[in-house]
Short mmCIF file of C-alpha atoms and ligand atoms in Angstrom, two decimals:
data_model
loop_
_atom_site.label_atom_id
_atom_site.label_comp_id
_atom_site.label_asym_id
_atom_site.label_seq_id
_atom_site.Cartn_x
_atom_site.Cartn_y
_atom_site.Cartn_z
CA UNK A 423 -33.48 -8.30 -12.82
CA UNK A 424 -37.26 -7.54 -13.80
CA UNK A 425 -40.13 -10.10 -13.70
CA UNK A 426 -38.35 -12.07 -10.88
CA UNK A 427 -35.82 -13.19 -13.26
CA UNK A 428 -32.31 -13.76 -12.16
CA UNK A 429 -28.51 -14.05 -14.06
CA UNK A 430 -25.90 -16.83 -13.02
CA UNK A 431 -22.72 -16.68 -15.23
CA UNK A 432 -19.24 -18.15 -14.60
CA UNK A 433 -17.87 -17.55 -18.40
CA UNK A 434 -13.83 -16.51 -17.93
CA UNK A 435 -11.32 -19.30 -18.78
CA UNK A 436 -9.21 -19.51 -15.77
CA UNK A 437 -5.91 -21.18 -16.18
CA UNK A 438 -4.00 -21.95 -12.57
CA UNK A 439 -0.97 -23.41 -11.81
CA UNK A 440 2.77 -22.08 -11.11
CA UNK A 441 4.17 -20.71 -14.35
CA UNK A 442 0.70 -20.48 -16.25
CA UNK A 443 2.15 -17.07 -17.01
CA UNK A 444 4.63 -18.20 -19.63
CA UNK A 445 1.14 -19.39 -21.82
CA UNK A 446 0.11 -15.67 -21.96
CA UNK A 447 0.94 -14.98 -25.61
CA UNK A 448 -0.82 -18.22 -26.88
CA UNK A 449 -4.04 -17.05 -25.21
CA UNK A 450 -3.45 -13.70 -26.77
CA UNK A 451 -3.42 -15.22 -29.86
CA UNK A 452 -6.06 -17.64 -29.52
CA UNK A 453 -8.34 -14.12 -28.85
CA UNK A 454 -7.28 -13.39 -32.05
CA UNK A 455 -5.21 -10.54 -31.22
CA UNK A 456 -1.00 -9.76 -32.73
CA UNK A 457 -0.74 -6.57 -30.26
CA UNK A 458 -1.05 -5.98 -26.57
CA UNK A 459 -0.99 -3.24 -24.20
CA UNK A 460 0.50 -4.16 -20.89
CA UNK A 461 -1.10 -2.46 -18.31
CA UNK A 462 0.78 -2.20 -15.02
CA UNK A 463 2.02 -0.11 -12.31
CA UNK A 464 5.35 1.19 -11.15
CA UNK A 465 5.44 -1.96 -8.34
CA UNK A 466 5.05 -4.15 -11.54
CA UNK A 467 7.86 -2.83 -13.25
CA UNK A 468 10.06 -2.72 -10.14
CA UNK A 469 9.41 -6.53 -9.56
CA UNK A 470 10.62 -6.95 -13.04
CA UNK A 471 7.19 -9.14 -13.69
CA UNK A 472 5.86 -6.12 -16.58
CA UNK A 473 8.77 -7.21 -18.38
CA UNK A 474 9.07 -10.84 -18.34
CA UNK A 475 5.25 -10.38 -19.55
CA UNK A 476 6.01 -8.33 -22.07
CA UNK A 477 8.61 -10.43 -23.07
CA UNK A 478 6.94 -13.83 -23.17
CA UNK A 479 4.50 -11.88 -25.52
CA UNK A 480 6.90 -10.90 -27.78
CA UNK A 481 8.91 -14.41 -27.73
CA UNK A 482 5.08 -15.55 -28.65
CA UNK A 483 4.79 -13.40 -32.06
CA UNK A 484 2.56 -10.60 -29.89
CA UNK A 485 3.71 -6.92 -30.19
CA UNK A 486 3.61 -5.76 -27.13
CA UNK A 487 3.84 -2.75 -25.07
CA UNK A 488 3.95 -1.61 -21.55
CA UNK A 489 1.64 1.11 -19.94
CA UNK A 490 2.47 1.55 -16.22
CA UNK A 491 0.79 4.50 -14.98
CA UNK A 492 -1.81 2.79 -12.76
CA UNK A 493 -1.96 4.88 -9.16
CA UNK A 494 -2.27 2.74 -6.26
CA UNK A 495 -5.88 3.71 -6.44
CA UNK A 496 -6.48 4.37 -9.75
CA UNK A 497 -7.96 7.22 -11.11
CA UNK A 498 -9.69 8.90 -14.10
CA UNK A 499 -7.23 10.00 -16.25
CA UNK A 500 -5.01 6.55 -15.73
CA UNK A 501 -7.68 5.52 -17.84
CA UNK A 502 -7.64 7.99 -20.12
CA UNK A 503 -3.89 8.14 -20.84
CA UNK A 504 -4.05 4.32 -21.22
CA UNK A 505 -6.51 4.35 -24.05
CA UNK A 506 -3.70 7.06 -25.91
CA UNK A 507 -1.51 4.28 -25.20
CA UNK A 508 -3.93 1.29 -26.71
CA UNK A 509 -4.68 3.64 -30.08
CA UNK A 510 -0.99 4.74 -29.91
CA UNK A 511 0.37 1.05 -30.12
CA UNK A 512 -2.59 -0.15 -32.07
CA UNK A 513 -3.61 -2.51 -29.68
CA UNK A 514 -6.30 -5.40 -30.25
CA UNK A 515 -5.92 -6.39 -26.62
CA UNK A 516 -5.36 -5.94 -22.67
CA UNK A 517 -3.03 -7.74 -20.65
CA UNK A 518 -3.80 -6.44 -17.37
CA UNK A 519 -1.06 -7.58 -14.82
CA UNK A 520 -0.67 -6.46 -11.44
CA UNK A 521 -3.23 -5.99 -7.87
CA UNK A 522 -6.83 -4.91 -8.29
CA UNK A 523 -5.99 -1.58 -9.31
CA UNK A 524 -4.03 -2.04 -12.41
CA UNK A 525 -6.37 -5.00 -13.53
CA UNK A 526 -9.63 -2.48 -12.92
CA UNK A 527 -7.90 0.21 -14.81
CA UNK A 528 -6.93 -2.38 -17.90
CA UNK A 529 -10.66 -3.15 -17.96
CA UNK A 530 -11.75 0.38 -17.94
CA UNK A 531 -9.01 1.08 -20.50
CA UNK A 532 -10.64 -1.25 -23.14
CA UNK A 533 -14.29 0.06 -22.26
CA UNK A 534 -13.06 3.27 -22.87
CA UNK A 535 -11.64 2.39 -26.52
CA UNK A 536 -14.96 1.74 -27.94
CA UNK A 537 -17.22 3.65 -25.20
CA UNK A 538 -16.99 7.59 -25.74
CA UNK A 539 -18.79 8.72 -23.18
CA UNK A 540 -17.33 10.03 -19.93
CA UNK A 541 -16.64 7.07 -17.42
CA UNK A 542 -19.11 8.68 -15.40
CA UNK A 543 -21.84 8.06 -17.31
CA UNK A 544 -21.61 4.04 -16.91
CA UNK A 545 -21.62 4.51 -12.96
CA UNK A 546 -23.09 1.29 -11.05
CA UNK A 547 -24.77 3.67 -8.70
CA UNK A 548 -26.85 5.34 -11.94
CA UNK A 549 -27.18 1.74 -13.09
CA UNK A 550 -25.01 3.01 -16.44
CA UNK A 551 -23.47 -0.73 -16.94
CA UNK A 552 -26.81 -0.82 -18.99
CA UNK A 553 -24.89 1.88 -21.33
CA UNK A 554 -21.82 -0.77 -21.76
CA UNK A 555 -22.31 -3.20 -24.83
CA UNK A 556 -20.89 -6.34 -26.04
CA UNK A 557 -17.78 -4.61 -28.05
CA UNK A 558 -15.49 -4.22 -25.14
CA UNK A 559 -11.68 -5.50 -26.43
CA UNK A 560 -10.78 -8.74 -25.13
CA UNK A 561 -8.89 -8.37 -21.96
CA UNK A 562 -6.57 -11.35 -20.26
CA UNK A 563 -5.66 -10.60 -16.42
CA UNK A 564 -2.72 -11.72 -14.47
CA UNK A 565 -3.00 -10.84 -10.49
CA UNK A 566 0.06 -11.23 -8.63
CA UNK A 567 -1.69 -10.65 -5.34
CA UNK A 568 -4.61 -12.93 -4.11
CA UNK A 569 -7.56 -10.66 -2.38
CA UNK A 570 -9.13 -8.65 -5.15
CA UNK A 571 -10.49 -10.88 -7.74
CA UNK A 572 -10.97 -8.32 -10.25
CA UNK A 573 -8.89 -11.13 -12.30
CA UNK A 574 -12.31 -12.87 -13.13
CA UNK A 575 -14.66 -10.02 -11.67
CA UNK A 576 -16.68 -8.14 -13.96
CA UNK A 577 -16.24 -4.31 -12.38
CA UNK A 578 -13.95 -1.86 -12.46
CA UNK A 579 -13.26 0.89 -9.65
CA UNK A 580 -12.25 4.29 -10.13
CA UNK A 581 -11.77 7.58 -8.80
CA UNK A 582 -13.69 10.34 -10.74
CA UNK A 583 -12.37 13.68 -11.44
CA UNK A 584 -15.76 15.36 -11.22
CA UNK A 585 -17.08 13.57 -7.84
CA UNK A 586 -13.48 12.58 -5.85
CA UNK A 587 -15.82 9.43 -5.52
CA UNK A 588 -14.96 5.45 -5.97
CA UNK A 589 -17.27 4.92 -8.63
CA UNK A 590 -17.60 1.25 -9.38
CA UNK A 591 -18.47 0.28 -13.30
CA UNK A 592 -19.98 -2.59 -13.55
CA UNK A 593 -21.09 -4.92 -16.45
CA UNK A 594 -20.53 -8.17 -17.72
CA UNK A 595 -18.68 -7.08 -20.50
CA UNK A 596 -15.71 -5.96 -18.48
CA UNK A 597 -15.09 -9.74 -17.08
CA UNK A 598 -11.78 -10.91 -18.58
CA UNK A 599 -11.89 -13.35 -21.34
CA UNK A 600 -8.81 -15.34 -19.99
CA UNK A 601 -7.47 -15.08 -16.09
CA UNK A 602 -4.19 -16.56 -15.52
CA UNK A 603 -3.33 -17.63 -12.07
CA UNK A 604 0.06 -18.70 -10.91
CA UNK A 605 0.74 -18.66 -7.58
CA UNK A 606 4.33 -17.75 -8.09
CA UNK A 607 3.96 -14.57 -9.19
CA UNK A 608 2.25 -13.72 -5.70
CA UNK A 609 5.56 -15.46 -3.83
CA UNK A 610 6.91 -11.96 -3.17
CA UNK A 611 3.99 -10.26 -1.76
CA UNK A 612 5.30 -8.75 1.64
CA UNK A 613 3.51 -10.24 4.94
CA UNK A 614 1.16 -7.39 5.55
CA UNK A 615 0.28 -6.71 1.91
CA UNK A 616 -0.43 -10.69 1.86
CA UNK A 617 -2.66 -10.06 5.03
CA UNK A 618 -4.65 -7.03 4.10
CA UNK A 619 -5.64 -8.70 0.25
CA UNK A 620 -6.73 -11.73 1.82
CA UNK A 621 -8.81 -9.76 3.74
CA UNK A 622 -10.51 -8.34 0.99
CA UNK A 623 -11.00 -12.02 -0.20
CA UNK A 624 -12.66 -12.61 2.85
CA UNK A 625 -15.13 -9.74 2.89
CA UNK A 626 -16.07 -10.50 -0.49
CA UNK A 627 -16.74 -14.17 0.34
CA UNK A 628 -18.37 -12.92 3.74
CA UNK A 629 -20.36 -9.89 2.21
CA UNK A 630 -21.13 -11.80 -1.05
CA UNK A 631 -22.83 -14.71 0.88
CA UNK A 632 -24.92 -12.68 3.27
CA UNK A 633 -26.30 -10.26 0.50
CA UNK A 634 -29.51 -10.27 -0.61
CA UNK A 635 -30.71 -12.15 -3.59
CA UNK A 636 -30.84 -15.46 -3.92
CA UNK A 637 -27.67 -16.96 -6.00
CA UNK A 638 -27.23 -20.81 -5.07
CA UNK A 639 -24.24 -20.70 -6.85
CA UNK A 640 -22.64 -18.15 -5.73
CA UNK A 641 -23.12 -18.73 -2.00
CA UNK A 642 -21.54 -22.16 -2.48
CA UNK A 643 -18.56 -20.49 -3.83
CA UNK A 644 -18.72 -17.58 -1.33
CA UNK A 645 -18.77 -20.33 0.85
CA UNK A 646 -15.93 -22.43 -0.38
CA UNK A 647 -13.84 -19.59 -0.46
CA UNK A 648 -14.32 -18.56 3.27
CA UNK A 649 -13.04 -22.21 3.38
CA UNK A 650 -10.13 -21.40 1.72
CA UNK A 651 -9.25 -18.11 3.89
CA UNK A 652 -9.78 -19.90 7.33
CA UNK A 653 -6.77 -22.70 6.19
CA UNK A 654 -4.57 -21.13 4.39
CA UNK A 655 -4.46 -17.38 5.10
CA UNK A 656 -2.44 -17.15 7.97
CA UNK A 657 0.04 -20.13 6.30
CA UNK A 658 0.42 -17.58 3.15
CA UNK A 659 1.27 -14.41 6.03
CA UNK A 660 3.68 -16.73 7.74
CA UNK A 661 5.61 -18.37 4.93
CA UNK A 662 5.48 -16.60 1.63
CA UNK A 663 6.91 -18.85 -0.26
CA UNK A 664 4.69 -21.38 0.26
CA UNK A 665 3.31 -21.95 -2.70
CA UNK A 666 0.33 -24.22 -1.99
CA UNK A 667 -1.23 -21.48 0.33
CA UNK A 668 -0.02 -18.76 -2.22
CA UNK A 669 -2.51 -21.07 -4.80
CA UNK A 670 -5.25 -21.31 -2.32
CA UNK A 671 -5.27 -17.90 -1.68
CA UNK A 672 -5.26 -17.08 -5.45
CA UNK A 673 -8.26 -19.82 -5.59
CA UNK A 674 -10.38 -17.80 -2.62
CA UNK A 675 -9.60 -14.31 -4.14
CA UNK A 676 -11.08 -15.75 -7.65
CA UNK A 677 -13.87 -17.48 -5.72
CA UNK A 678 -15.02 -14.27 -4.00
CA UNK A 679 -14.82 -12.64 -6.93
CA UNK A 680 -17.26 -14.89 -8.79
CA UNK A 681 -19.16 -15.12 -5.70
CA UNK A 682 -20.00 -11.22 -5.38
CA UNK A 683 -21.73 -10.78 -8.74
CA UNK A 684 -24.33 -11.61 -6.75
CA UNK A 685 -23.88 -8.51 -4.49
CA UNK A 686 -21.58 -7.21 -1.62
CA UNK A 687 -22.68 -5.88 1.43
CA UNK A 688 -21.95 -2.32 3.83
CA UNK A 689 -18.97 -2.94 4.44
CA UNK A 690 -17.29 -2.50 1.10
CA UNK A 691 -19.59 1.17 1.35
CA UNK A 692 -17.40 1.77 4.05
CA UNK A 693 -14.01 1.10 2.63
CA UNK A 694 -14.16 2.47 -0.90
CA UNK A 695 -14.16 5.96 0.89
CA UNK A 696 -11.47 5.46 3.15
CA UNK A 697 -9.23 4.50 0.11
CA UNK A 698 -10.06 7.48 -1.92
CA UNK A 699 -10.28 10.26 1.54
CA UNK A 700 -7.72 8.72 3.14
CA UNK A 701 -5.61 6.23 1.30
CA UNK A 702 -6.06 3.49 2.92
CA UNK A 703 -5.22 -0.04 1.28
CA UNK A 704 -8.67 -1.32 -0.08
CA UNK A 705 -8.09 -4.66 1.79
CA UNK A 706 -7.03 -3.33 4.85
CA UNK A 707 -10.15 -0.77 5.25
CA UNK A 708 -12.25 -3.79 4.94
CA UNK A 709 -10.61 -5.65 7.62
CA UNK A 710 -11.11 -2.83 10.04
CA UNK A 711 -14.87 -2.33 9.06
CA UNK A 712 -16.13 -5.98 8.62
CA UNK A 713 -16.20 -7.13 12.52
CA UNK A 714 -18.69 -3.87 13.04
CA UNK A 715 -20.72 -4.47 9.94
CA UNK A 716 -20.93 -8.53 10.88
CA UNK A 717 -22.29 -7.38 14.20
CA UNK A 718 -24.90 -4.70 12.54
CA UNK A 719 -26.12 -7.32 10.16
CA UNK A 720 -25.86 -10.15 12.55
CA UNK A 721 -30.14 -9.55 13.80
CA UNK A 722 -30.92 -10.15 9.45
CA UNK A 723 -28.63 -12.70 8.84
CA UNK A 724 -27.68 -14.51 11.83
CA UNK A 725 -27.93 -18.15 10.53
CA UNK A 726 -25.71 -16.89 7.69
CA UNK A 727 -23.18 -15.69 9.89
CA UNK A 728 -23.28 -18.60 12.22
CA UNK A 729 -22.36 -20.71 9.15
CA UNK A 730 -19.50 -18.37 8.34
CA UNK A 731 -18.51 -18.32 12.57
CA UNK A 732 -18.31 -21.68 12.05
CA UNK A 733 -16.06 -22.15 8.70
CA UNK A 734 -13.52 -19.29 10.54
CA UNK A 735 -13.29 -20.48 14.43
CA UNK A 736 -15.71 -22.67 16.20
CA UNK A 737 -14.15 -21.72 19.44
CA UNK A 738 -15.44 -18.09 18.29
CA UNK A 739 -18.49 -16.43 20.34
CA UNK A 740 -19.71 -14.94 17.43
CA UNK A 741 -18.78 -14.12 13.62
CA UNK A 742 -17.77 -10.77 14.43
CA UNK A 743 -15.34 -12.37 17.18
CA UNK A 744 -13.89 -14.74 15.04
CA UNK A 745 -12.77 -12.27 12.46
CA UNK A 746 -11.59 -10.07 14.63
CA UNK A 747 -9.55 -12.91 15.67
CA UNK A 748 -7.73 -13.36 12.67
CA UNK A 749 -7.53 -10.03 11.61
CA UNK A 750 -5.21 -10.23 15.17
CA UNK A 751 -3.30 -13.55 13.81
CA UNK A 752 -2.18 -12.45 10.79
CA UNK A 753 -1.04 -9.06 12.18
CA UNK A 754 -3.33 -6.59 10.98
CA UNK A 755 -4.78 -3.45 13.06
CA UNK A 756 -7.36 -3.07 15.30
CA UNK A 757 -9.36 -0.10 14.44
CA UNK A 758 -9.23 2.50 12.07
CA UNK A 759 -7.30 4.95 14.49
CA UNK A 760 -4.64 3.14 14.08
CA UNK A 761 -4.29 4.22 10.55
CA UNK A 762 -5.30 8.21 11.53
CA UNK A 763 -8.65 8.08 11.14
CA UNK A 764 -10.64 10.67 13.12
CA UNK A 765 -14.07 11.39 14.55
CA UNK A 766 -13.76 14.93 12.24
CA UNK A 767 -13.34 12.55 9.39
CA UNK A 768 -16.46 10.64 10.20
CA UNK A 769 -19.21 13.11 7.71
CA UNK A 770 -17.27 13.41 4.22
CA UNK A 771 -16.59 9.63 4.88
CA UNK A 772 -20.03 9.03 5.39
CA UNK A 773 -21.69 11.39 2.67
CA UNK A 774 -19.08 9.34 0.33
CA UNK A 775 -20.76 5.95 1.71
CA UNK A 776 -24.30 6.49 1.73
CA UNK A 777 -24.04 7.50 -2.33
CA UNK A 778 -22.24 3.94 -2.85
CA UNK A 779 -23.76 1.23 -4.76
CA UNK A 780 -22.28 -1.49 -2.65
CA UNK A 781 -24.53 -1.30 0.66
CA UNK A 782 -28.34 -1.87 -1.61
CA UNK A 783 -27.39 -5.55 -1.10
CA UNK A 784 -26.49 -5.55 2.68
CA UNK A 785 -28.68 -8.02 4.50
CA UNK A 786 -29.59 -5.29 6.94
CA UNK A 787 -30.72 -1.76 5.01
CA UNK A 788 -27.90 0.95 6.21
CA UNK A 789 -29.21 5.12 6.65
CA UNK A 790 -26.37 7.60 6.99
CA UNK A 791 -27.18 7.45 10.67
CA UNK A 792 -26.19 3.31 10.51
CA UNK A 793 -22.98 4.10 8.41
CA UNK A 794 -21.70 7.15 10.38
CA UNK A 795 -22.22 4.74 13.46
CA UNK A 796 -20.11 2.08 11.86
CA UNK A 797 -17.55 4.29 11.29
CA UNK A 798 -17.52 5.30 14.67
CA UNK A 799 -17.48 1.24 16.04
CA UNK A 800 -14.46 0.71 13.64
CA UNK A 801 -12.18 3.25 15.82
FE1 FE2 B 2023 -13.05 -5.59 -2.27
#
């Protein structure tokens, strides 16, 4: 980012469409790769979809094999174990299948196989993507939820054993070489889980197109995504198996994800700590933080969030409003007490949010003062 200069890239082959799935071992190939790791969690298994990937792979002349110890939030050594796993198998690739956590830790699994230092070392917040080089193994995603976009994203989030921290890795050498999108695989996604990862579509559309920094490209998308969210959220809540809001939701996740290379904003600061203190879905802590950030940012980017206001509900008063509005509609809570958050939690929350990366590009500049506060409007 020195002398003024500034990066727009869009590279990952994205293939969409109900069934794209079943091309997964020709793309494997076409990377140039006979052997896969699968990596997965224990939801991915139970839905059967681990092995009808690993199948297809293996009816497509790939070896593959299945590594499905991804925790809900992942963690350091999920990472660790799965690059035994890679070496074991003698893996030339990643098939990374499952919500954001599973496709983060496949990309931090093939960083690790050629990057021996400790994941620590190529923290975002000690700008260590700058330690992360071009020799990364080529990595093909498959979400089968719509709200992260870590399908086409190019970071990874995980817990450190060191710190307790979500410590996001970020580098353009993690993005996926191939994302395959099929909306069918999201079909079975409960209401609320549907709810709380389009939420964390939204915020990255929302947060991605008030950041700083100026990204024409990426605010179009942020903004075309936010599109996306306002017609076709609730629809993918109410009737799961509706597989033209199942797509567009899979198209807005993706979009935000592209969008927010350009930067996210406080309120992602805000939820990566409530994930790793106090387990709360990424998605969903986003949805309870965003209407208070929207209104703290709302005096540095108010024509920015009037454009957003009006993309979500004209009949809103303000941005903050209308979010909280659909947050209501698609049956989400209303504060963060609602999931057991306390005023005694409020410090080690907000020590763990100052020290993220996330809030440098918030339109409005956050202290710990600001963030504690937000905390404390979220309730
Ligand atoms: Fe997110």
């Amino acid at each position: 980012m020195s002398s003024g200069l500034v990066t727009w890239s869009f590279p990952t082959t994205i293939v969409f469409g109900a069934d794209s799935v079943s091309t997964v071992a020709d793309r494997v190939r076409g990377l140039g790769a006979t052997r896969a790791l699968v990596v997965c969690d224990a939801g991915v298994v139970r839905v059967g979809i681990a092995e009808r990937v690993r199948a297809l792979l293996e009816a497509g002349g790939v070896a593959a094999r299945v590594f499905d110890g991804v925790d809900p939030n992942p963690v350091e050594a999920n990472v660790l174990q799965g690059v035994v796993a890679y070496r074991e198998h003698g893996a030339g690739c990643v098939v990374a299948v499952g919500g954001g956590s599973p496709l983060d830790a496949g990309k931090l699994i093939a960083l690790k196989v050629t990057h021996d230092r400790p994941l620590a070392d190529y923290d975002d917040a000690v700008d260590g993507g700058a330690l992360i080089g071009p020799n990364v193994p080529p990595v093909v995603t498959i979400p089968t939820t719509a709200g992260t976009g870590s399908e086409v994203g190019r970071s990874g989030v995980v817990t450190l054993a060191a710190t307790g921290r979500k410590t996001v890795i970020f580098s353009p050498h993690l993005l996926a070489r191939v994302a395959l999108l099929d909306p069918a695989l999201t079909r079975s996604m409960p209401a609320r889980i549907t709810a709380a990862t389009g939420f964390d579509a939204l915020t990255h559309c929302l947060e991605a197109f008030c950041s700083l920094g100026d990204h024409p490209m990426a605010d179009a998308i942020a903004l075309g995504g936010l599109e996306l969210c306002a017609a076709h959220l609730a629809r993918a809540v109410d009737h799961g198996a509706d597989l033209e809001a199942r797509g567009a939701m899979m198209k807005a996740a993706m979009m935000g994800a592209v969008a927010f290379q350009k930067g996210l904003g406080a309120c992602h600061s805000l939820a990566h700590p409530l994930s790793s203190e106090k387990g709360l879905h990424h998605g969903l802590a986003n949805a309870l933080c965003l209407p208070a950030v929207v209104d703290f940012n709302e005096p540095a980017a108010r024509d920015k969030l009037e454009r957003v206001r009006l993309i979500l509900d004209r009949t809103a008063r303000t941005c903050a409003e209308a979010v909280r509005t659909l947050r209501k509609r698609v049956g989400l809570p209303e504060g963060l007490s609602a999931e057991g958050v306390t005023d005694a939690d409020v410090p080690k929350l907000t020590r763990k949010a100052i020290e993220d990366a996330c809030h440098r590009s918030n339109p409005r500049p956050v202290t710990y003062d600001d963030l504690a506060a937000l905390y404390r409007a979220s309730f």
